[in-house]
Short mmCIF file of C-alpha atoms in Angstrom, two decimals:
data_model
loop_
_atom_site.label_atom_id
_atom_site.label_comp_id
_atom_site.label_asym_id
_atom_site.label_seq_id
_atom_site.Cartn_x
_atom_site.Cartn_y
_atom_site.Cartn_z
CA MET A 1 -10.93 2.62 2.12
CA ALA A 2 -8.63 1.42 4.95
CA LEU A 3 -6.65 4.74 5.00
CA SER A 4 -9.98 6.33 5.75
CA PHE A 5 -11.19 4.24 8.29
CA LYS A 6 -7.22 4.54 10.38
CA LYS A 7 -8.28 8.52 10.04
CA ILE A 8 -11.43 7.78 11.50
CA GLY A 9 -10.92 8.01 15.40
CA PRO A 10 -11.96 11.36 17.34
CA GLY A 11 -15.29 11.78 15.47
CA LEU A 12 -16.45 8.51 16.76
CA LEU A 13 -14.98 8.93 20.44
CA PHE A 14 -17.58 11.94 20.23
CA ALA A 15 -20.42 9.66 19.14
CA GLY A 16 -19.49 7.51 21.49
CA ALA A 17 -19.64 10.50 24.65
CA ALA A 18 -22.55 11.90 23.10
CA ILE A 19 -24.72 8.57 22.78
CA GLY A 20 -25.76 8.44 26.14
CA VAL A 21 -28.50 9.23 27.93
CA SER A 22 -29.25 12.07 25.35
CA HIS A 23 -30.23 8.77 22.89
CA LEU A 24 -31.30 5.77 25.23
CA VAL A 25 -33.00 7.39 28.21
CA GLN A 26 -33.94 11.03 26.69
CA SER A 27 -35.20 9.88 22.97
CA THR A 28 -36.57 7.30 24.15
CA ARG A 29 -38.70 9.09 26.50
CA ALA A 30 -39.69 11.63 24.33
CA GLY A 31 -40.66 9.00 21.07
CA ALA A 32 -42.67 6.82 24.61
CA ASP A 33 -44.43 10.63 25.46
CA PHE A 34 -45.20 12.24 22.40
CA GLY A 35 -44.41 9.85 19.47
CA PHE A 36 -42.88 11.10 16.62
CA GLY A 37 -43.79 14.53 17.49
CA LEU A 38 -40.64 15.95 18.99
CA ILE A 39 -38.39 14.81 15.78
CA TRP A 40 -37.98 18.74 15.19
CA ALA A 41 -36.50 19.00 17.92
CA LEU A 42 -33.87 16.76 17.64
CA LEU A 43 -33.21 17.54 14.37
CA LEU A 44 -33.54 21.69 14.87
CA VAL A 45 -31.17 21.61 18.45
CA ASN A 46 -28.81 18.88 16.05
CA ILE A 47 -28.72 21.80 13.54
CA PHE A 48 -27.66 24.67 15.44
CA LYS A 49 -25.18 22.93 17.85
CA TYR A 50 -23.28 21.43 14.77
CA PRO A 51 -21.06 24.49 13.87
CA PHE A 52 -19.86 24.86 17.64
CA PHE A 53 -18.95 21.13 18.12
CA GLN A 54 -17.59 21.41 14.85
CA PHE A 55 -15.05 24.40 15.72
CA GLY A 56 -12.73 21.55 18.01
CA PRO A 57 -11.23 19.77 15.88
CA ARG A 58 -10.97 22.63 13.13
CA TYR A 59 -9.43 24.73 15.52
CA ALA A 60 -7.21 21.38 16.88
CA MET A 61 -5.74 20.50 13.49
CA ALA A 62 -5.37 24.19 11.98
CA THR A 63 -3.61 25.48 15.41
CA GLY A 64 -2.37 22.25 16.45
CA GLU A 65 -3.59 23.11 19.77
CA THR A 66 -6.53 22.34 22.14
CA LEU A 67 -9.70 24.50 22.41
CA LEU A 68 -8.51 24.92 25.87
CA ASP A 69 -5.26 26.71 24.07
CA GLY A 70 -7.52 29.05 22.43
CA TYR A 71 -9.32 30.32 25.29
CA LYS A 72 -6.43 31.13 27.73
CA LYS A 73 -5.73 33.07 24.66
CA LEU A 74 -9.28 34.83 24.63
CA GLY A 75 -8.09 35.92 28.70
CA LYS A 76 -7.47 33.93 31.26
CA GLY A 77 -11.22 34.67 32.64
CA VAL A 78 -12.61 32.78 29.94
CA LEU A 79 -10.24 29.32 30.55
CA ILE A 80 -11.46 30.30 34.67
CA THR A 81 -15.05 30.14 34.01
CA TYR A 82 -14.71 27.15 31.99
CA PHE A 83 -12.68 25.71 35.17
CA ILE A 84 -15.33 26.46 37.01
CA LEU A 85 -18.28 25.06 35.09
CA SER A 86 -16.54 22.02 34.20
CA PHE A 87 -15.75 21.42 38.24
CA ALA A 88 -19.47 22.15 39.11
CA THR A 89 -20.85 19.67 36.52
CA MET A 90 -18.66 16.50 35.75
CA PHE A 91 -19.76 14.77 38.60
CA THR A 92 -23.24 15.09 38.24
CA ILE A 93 -22.93 14.10 34.28
CA GLN A 94 -20.71 10.98 34.79
CA THR A 95 -23.07 9.75 37.99
CA ALA A 96 -25.80 9.97 35.85
CA VAL A 97 -24.26 8.19 32.59
CA THR A 98 -22.87 5.41 35.23
CA ILE A 99 -26.02 5.13 37.09
CA VAL A 100 -28.18 4.23 34.12
CA THR A 101 -25.06 1.80 32.67
CA ALA A 102 -24.72 -0.37 36.28
CA GLY A 103 -29.20 -0.04 35.95
CA LEU A 104 -28.63 -2.21 32.31
CA ALA A 105 -25.80 -3.90 33.38
CA SER A 106 -28.06 -5.53 36.92
CA THR A 107 -31.06 -6.05 34.25
CA ILE A 108 -28.94 -8.10 31.52
CA PHE A 109 -25.99 -9.82 33.11
CA GLY A 110 -28.16 -10.35 36.19
CA ASN A 111 -29.34 -8.72 39.63
CA PHE A 112 -27.17 -11.27 41.85
CA ILE A 113 -24.84 -8.26 42.11
CA SER A 114 -26.39 -4.67 43.36
CA THR A 115 -26.71 -1.71 41.27
CA GLU A 116 -23.70 -0.21 43.41
CA ILE A 117 -21.47 -2.79 42.60
CA TRP A 118 -21.76 -3.01 39.34
CA THR A 119 -21.38 1.06 39.67
CA VAL A 120 -18.19 0.15 41.10
CA ILE A 121 -17.22 -2.40 38.84
CA ILE A 122 -18.06 -0.78 35.95
CA LEU A 123 -16.20 2.20 36.78
CA SER A 124 -12.96 0.03 37.49
CA VAL A 125 -12.72 -1.75 34.46
CA CYS A 126 -13.13 2.14 32.80
CA PHE A 127 -10.26 2.95 34.72
CA ILE A 128 -7.88 -0.02 33.78
CA ILE A 129 -8.86 0.02 30.23
CA LEU A 130 -8.15 3.96 30.53
CA THR A 131 -4.72 3.59 32.39
CA ILE A 132 -2.75 0.57 30.80
CA GLY A 133 -4.14 0.80 27.53
CA LYS A 134 -4.50 4.90 26.80
CA TYR A 135 -6.13 6.64 23.86
CA ASN A 136 -4.91 4.04 21.28
CA PHE A 137 -7.08 1.17 22.77
CA LEU A 138 -9.62 3.36 23.93
CA ASP A 139 -9.63 4.71 19.93
CA ARG A 140 -9.60 1.27 18.77
CA LEU A 141 -12.60 -0.35 20.72
CA MET A 142 -15.17 2.84 20.08
CA LYS A 143 -14.83 1.90 16.76
CA ILE A 144 -16.34 -1.81 17.47
CA ILE A 145 -18.63 -0.08 19.95
CA ILE A 146 -19.91 2.55 17.32
CA ILE A 147 -20.01 0.01 14.91
CA THR A 148 -22.21 -2.78 17.10
CA LEU A 149 -24.47 -0.48 18.23
CA THR A 150 -25.56 1.30 14.77
CA ILE A 151 -25.98 -2.38 13.93
CA SER A 152 -28.04 -3.48 16.79
CA THR A 153 -29.93 -0.12 16.98
CA ILE A 154 -31.22 -0.43 12.89
CA VAL A 155 -31.69 -3.91 13.41
CA ALA A 156 -34.38 -3.25 16.37
CA VAL A 157 -35.57 -0.14 14.65
CA TYR A 158 -36.67 -2.21 11.76
CA PHE A 159 -38.10 -4.78 13.54
CA ALA A 160 -40.42 -2.48 15.69
CA PHE A 161 -41.72 -0.87 12.50
CA GLN A 162 -42.54 -4.29 11.01
CA GLY A 163 -44.70 -5.41 14.19
CA ALA A 164 -46.28 -1.57 14.38
CA THR A 165 -49.87 -2.30 14.77
CA GLN A 166 -50.52 1.81 15.11
CA SER A 167 -50.81 3.78 12.48
CA ILE A 168 -47.70 5.91 12.31
CA SER A 169 -48.32 9.91 12.52
CA LEU A 170 -45.31 12.01 11.62
CA GLN A 171 -47.34 15.32 13.26
CA GLN A 172 -45.23 17.72 15.38
CA VAL A 173 -46.27 18.46 18.40
CA PHE A 174 -44.89 21.48 21.27
CA PRO A 175 -45.24 20.71 24.40
CA ASN A 176 -47.12 22.70 27.30
CA ALA A 177 -45.85 24.56 29.89
CA LEU A 178 -45.67 21.85 32.36
CA GLU A 179 -43.34 19.63 29.63
CA PHE A 180 -41.53 22.29 28.62
CA GLY A 181 -39.09 20.89 31.05
CA PHE A 182 -38.56 18.14 29.46
CA LEU A 183 -38.08 19.64 26.31
CA ILE A 184 -35.39 21.72 27.35
CA ALA A 185 -33.41 18.70 28.61
CA PHE A 186 -33.97 16.74 25.61
CA MET A 187 -32.39 19.45 24.06
CA GLY A 188 -29.87 19.80 27.05
CA TRP A 189 -27.84 17.04 25.78
CA MET A 190 -29.13 16.25 22.65
CA PRO A 191 -26.55 15.03 21.30
CA ALA A 192 -24.56 15.99 23.75
CA PRO A 193 -23.58 18.69 25.94
CA LEU A 194 -21.20 21.71 23.88
CA ASP A 195 -18.19 21.20 26.42
CA ILE A 196 -17.85 18.36 24.51
CA SER A 197 -15.96 19.95 21.76
CA ILE A 198 -13.44 20.38 24.30
CA TRP A 199 -12.88 16.82 24.64
CA HIS A 200 -12.58 16.77 20.60
CA SER A 201 -10.32 19.08 20.16
CA LEU A 202 -7.68 16.90 22.76
CA TRP A 203 -9.00 13.67 21.23
CA ALA A 204 -7.93 15.40 17.12
CA ILE A 205 -4.44 16.66 18.85
CA GLU A 206 -3.78 13.23 20.87
CA LYS A 207 -4.92 11.44 17.45
CA LYS A 208 -2.56 13.37 15.48
CA LYS A 209 0.62 12.08 17.62
CA THR A 210 -0.55 8.52 16.22
CA GLU A 211 -1.35 9.13 12.73
CA GLN A 212 0.64 12.27 10.79
CA GLU A 213 -1.93 12.29 8.04
CA TYR A 214 -4.56 13.44 10.51
CA SER A 215 -5.64 16.92 8.89
CA VAL A 216 -8.10 19.77 9.13
CA LYS A 217 -9.67 17.81 6.38
CA SER A 218 -9.87 14.25 7.74
CA SER A 219 -10.70 15.62 11.21
CA LEU A 220 -13.85 17.42 9.81
CA PHE A 221 -15.10 14.28 7.93
CA ASP A 222 -14.36 12.39 10.88
CA PHE A 223 -16.26 14.44 12.89
CA ASN A 224 -19.08 14.50 10.60
CA VAL A 225 -19.19 10.81 10.37
CA GLY A 226 -19.86 10.30 13.92
CA TYR A 227 -21.89 13.71 14.37
CA LEU A 228 -24.25 12.06 11.25
CA ALA A 229 -24.09 8.78 13.40
CA THR A 230 -25.53 10.62 16.57
CA ILE A 231 -28.53 12.03 14.59
CA ILE A 232 -29.02 8.81 13.28
CA LEU A 233 -29.08 6.75 16.40
CA GLY A 234 -31.22 10.08 18.00
CA LEU A 235 -33.81 9.11 15.46
CA GLY A 236 -33.66 5.27 16.16
CA PHE A 237 -34.13 5.17 19.64
CA LEU A 238 -36.65 7.63 19.30
CA ALA A 239 -38.44 5.71 17.00
CA LEU A 240 -38.40 2.89 19.10
CA GLY A 241 -40.00 4.58 21.88
CA ALA A 242 -42.62 6.06 19.51
CA LEU A 243 -43.20 2.17 18.25
CA VAL A 244 -43.26 0.38 21.44
CA MET A 245 -43.89 2.63 24.24
CA PHE A 246 -46.43 5.70 23.19
CA GLN A 247 -49.66 5.05 24.51
CA SER A 248 -48.89 2.31 26.11
CA GLY A 249 -49.83 3.92 29.61
CA SER A 250 -46.74 2.88 31.52
CA ASN A 251 -44.45 5.30 32.76
CA PHE A 252 -40.63 5.31 33.57
CA SER A 253 -39.15 4.80 36.51
CA GLY A 254 -36.33 7.40 38.09
CA LYS A 255 -34.43 4.42 39.41
CA ALA A 256 -31.95 3.19 37.67
CA GLY A 257 -32.33 -1.12 37.99
CA GLU A 258 -36.23 -0.22 37.62
CA PHE A 259 -35.58 1.74 34.75
CA SER A 260 -33.94 -0.95 32.79
CA ASN A 261 -35.94 -3.39 33.64
CA GLN A 262 -38.58 -1.45 31.64
CA LEU A 263 -36.87 -0.24 29.32
CA ILE A 264 -35.65 -3.64 27.98
CA SER A 265 -38.59 -5.79 29.03
CA MET A 266 -40.64 -3.48 27.06
CA TYR A 267 -39.26 -3.80 23.83
CA THR A 268 -38.92 -7.70 24.59
CA LYS A 269 -42.86 -7.67 25.10
CA SER A 270 -43.59 -5.85 21.56
CA LEU A 271 -41.00 -7.17 19.13
CA GLY A 272 -40.38 -10.50 21.08
CA ASP A 273 -38.12 -12.43 23.36
CA TRP A 274 -35.78 -12.91 20.47
CA SER A 275 -34.95 -9.06 20.62
CA TYR A 276 -33.83 -9.43 24.13
CA ILE A 277 -30.11 -9.44 23.59
CA ILE A 278 -30.11 -7.40 20.32
CA ILE A 279 -32.12 -4.32 22.63
CA GLY A 280 -29.62 -5.17 25.42
CA ILE A 281 -26.36 -5.12 23.40
CA ALA A 282 -27.46 -1.98 21.87
CA ALA A 283 -28.64 -0.22 25.12
CA PHE A 284 -25.23 -1.34 27.25
CA THR A 285 -23.04 -0.50 24.90
CA THR A 286 -24.72 2.76 24.18
CA MET A 287 -24.08 3.64 27.89
CA PHE A 288 -20.75 2.09 28.29
CA SER A 289 -19.15 4.28 25.74
CA THR A 290 -20.30 7.22 27.30
CA THR A 291 -19.41 6.46 30.57
CA LEU A 292 -16.14 5.44 29.42
CA THR A 293 -15.27 8.30 27.19
CA THR A 294 -16.38 10.43 29.40
CA LEU A 295 -14.49 9.29 32.27
CA ASP A 296 -11.64 9.47 30.15
CA ALA A 297 -12.26 12.90 28.48
CA SER A 298 -13.16 15.49 32.19
CA PRO A 299 -10.10 14.17 33.68
CA ARG A 300 -8.07 15.02 30.61
CA ALA A 301 -9.63 18.56 30.46
CA MET A 302 -9.31 19.64 33.78
CA ALA A 303 -5.57 18.44 34.10
CA LYS A 304 -5.04 20.65 31.08
CA THR A 305 -6.86 23.60 31.82
CA THR A 306 -5.05 23.38 35.50
CA SER A 307 -1.80 22.87 33.96
CA LEU A 308 -2.82 26.23 31.88
CA LEU A 309 -3.93 28.15 34.89
CA PHE A 310 -1.21 26.85 37.26
CA GLY A 311 1.25 25.07 35.90
CA ASN A 312 2.28 21.84 37.11
CA ILE A 313 1.57 22.00 40.46
CA ILE A 314 -0.25 18.12 40.44
CA LYS A 315 2.12 15.14 39.09
CA ARG A 316 0.23 12.86 36.97
CA SER A 317 -2.48 15.14 36.43
CA TYR A 318 -4.72 13.15 34.75
CA LEU A 319 -4.68 10.47 36.83
CA PHE A 320 -5.31 12.80 39.64
CA TRP A 321 -8.34 14.12 37.78
CA ILE A 322 -9.96 10.39 37.31
CA LEU A 323 -9.65 9.35 40.49
CA LEU A 324 -10.57 12.18 41.82
CA LEU A 325 -13.77 11.94 39.22
CA ILE A 326 -14.42 8.34 40.09
CA LEU A 327 -14.70 8.79 43.93
CA GLY A 328 -16.71 11.88 43.51
CA SER A 329 -19.13 9.93 40.95
CA ILE A 330 -19.61 7.13 43.75
CA LEU A 331 -20.16 8.90 46.67
CA ILE A 332 -22.86 11.31 44.41
CA PHE A 333 -24.13 7.50 43.18
CA PHE A 334 -25.10 6.57 47.04
CA PHE A 335 -26.14 9.67 47.61
CA PHE A 336 -28.50 9.92 44.93
CA LYS A 337 -29.12 6.33 44.03
CA SER A 338 -32.63 6.42 44.23
CA GLU A 339 -33.20 9.23 42.01
CA MET A 340 -31.61 8.52 38.76
CA GLY A 341 -34.40 10.55 37.06
CA LEU A 342 -34.04 13.51 38.91
CA LEU A 343 -29.90 13.63 38.52
CA ILE A 344 -30.75 13.16 34.69
CA LYS A 345 -32.89 16.33 34.27
CA ILE A 346 -30.65 18.52 36.90
CA ALA A 347 -27.83 17.17 34.72
CA THR A 348 -29.43 18.32 31.18
CA ILE A 349 -30.74 21.34 32.13
CA LEU A 350 -27.48 22.76 33.40
CA SER A 351 -25.85 21.73 30.24
CA PHE A 352 -28.64 23.37 27.92
CA LEU A 353 -28.45 26.79 30.38
CA THR A 354 -24.77 26.60 30.40
CA ALA A 355 -24.18 26.21 26.46
CA PRO A 356 -24.63 29.59 24.81
CA PHE A 357 -21.23 29.86 26.79
CA TYR A 358 -19.54 27.34 24.62
CA ALA A 359 -21.24 28.75 21.61
CA ILE A 360 -19.75 31.90 21.88
CA ILE A 361 -16.43 31.49 23.11
CA ASN A 362 -15.91 28.77 20.43
CA TYR A 363 -17.63 31.12 17.84
CA LYS A 364 -15.61 33.69 18.93
CA LEU A 365 -12.40 31.71 19.00
CA ILE A 366 -12.77 29.92 15.24
CA SER A 367 -13.45 33.32 14.09
CA SER A 368 -10.42 35.11 15.32
CA HIS A 369 -6.68 35.88 14.10
CA HIS A 370 -5.52 32.83 16.22
CA THR A 371 -7.03 30.40 13.87
CA PRO A 372 -5.43 30.85 10.58
CA LYS A 373 -7.66 32.90 7.83
CA ALA A 374 -7.85 29.52 5.46
CA TRP A 375 -9.89 27.66 8.59
CA ARG A 376 -12.01 30.28 9.97
CA PRO A 377 -15.68 29.47 8.97
CA SER A 378 -17.01 30.47 5.72
CA LYS A 379 -20.06 32.77 5.48
CA LYS A 380 -22.74 30.06 5.42
CA LEU A 381 -21.37 28.57 8.87
CA HIS A 382 -21.02 32.17 10.30
CA VAL A 383 -24.71 33.03 9.82
CA LEU A 384 -25.17 29.71 11.12
CA SER A 385 -24.19 30.04 14.27
CA TRP A 386 -25.70 33.37 14.74
CA ILE A 387 -28.62 31.78 14.46
CA GLY A 388 -27.48 28.61 17.04
CA ILE A 389 -26.75 31.16 19.64
CA VAL A 390 -29.70 33.11 19.35
CA PHE A 391 -31.99 29.58 19.40
CA LEU A 392 -29.80 28.55 22.79
CA ILE A 393 -30.03 31.74 24.55
CA GLY A 394 -33.79 31.94 23.58
CA PHE A 395 -34.81 28.84 24.32
CA GLY A 396 -32.49 29.27 27.82
CA LEU A 397 -34.60 32.65 28.67
CA TRP A 398 -37.62 31.34 28.02
CA TYR A 399 -37.06 28.58 29.99
CA LEU A 400 -35.94 30.58 33.22
CA SER A 401 -38.99 32.38 32.49
CA ILE A 402 -41.45 29.68 33.23
CA LEU A 403 -39.88 28.09 36.25
#
């Protein structure tokens, strides 16, 4: 058991990056607005995105290189496209998750410090953790965070079910045309943007450096543990929204501080003041883990991409990109600080619309001669990949057609 737990790492980093805005904000909002009616969307998008996320650690451990190395083998244009897409979205994504984290910190620890200052503090703490502790510390810390998050969320859901005063309906619904934008945003980051598969391949390579027995099989087991955790917690936050907020007549604010106050106060009003610490821990650890892993992964990916495209033109490339990401996120934050809802909507919809690119490229790479034959997808995984690509393209085109 100890050995198995030791081999777990990148899968929980994946979970830490995934379980954030998609769960705390979007899943809770889905439950608040539609009750349990969007469970179908949550499960469907997790099923259809599964192979493309799994191809990240599968390729990394089968070949000993990251997906980015594989993208270059498919053609330099693929890597350039990734670089452009990543640069265009990384600042918005980092700002979106940091805004929510700062709002929660202000609510939980006291608003004697402004949300702006909390943003700087959180990014500074994350920077110190990543530059001093590096990957090994991040690996160990995320195990603690994910276990804490899972326990506190399950406890909150249990008491929410116990305190439910209305009958629970599991009837599924499909949003109308006016609500379709939310459905796309909900699925865009559920469980995460598809480019996290690239981050996962980078983390898997780092894990291999410190854990020689980390193989293809153990990486897939590790990934499945993390992926299952994201699904369970996604359902948990949706259930909390449905049980506590559905048909309450309350609307979420688009401002980070007000949203956080609403979120926690709604839970405590329904579950009791005793639940404040449980909900607070669940909410803050959710967002802090996302902020931390995102701040590590985007610079790590951009440093690798820069090296593959241009050679070592930037010394200490990871440090350069992490500082640039922090600076860019702070600037965007001060510009959009009162528009958290808009920022999240932009980030999530962009992630969904770019998902087919990552799905097709990941599938093409894992099925090609660049991957050892023994670790190419099974027939079932091939079929699931085809259906997933059609699903992502179809919903994306449908959304664009009704804009």
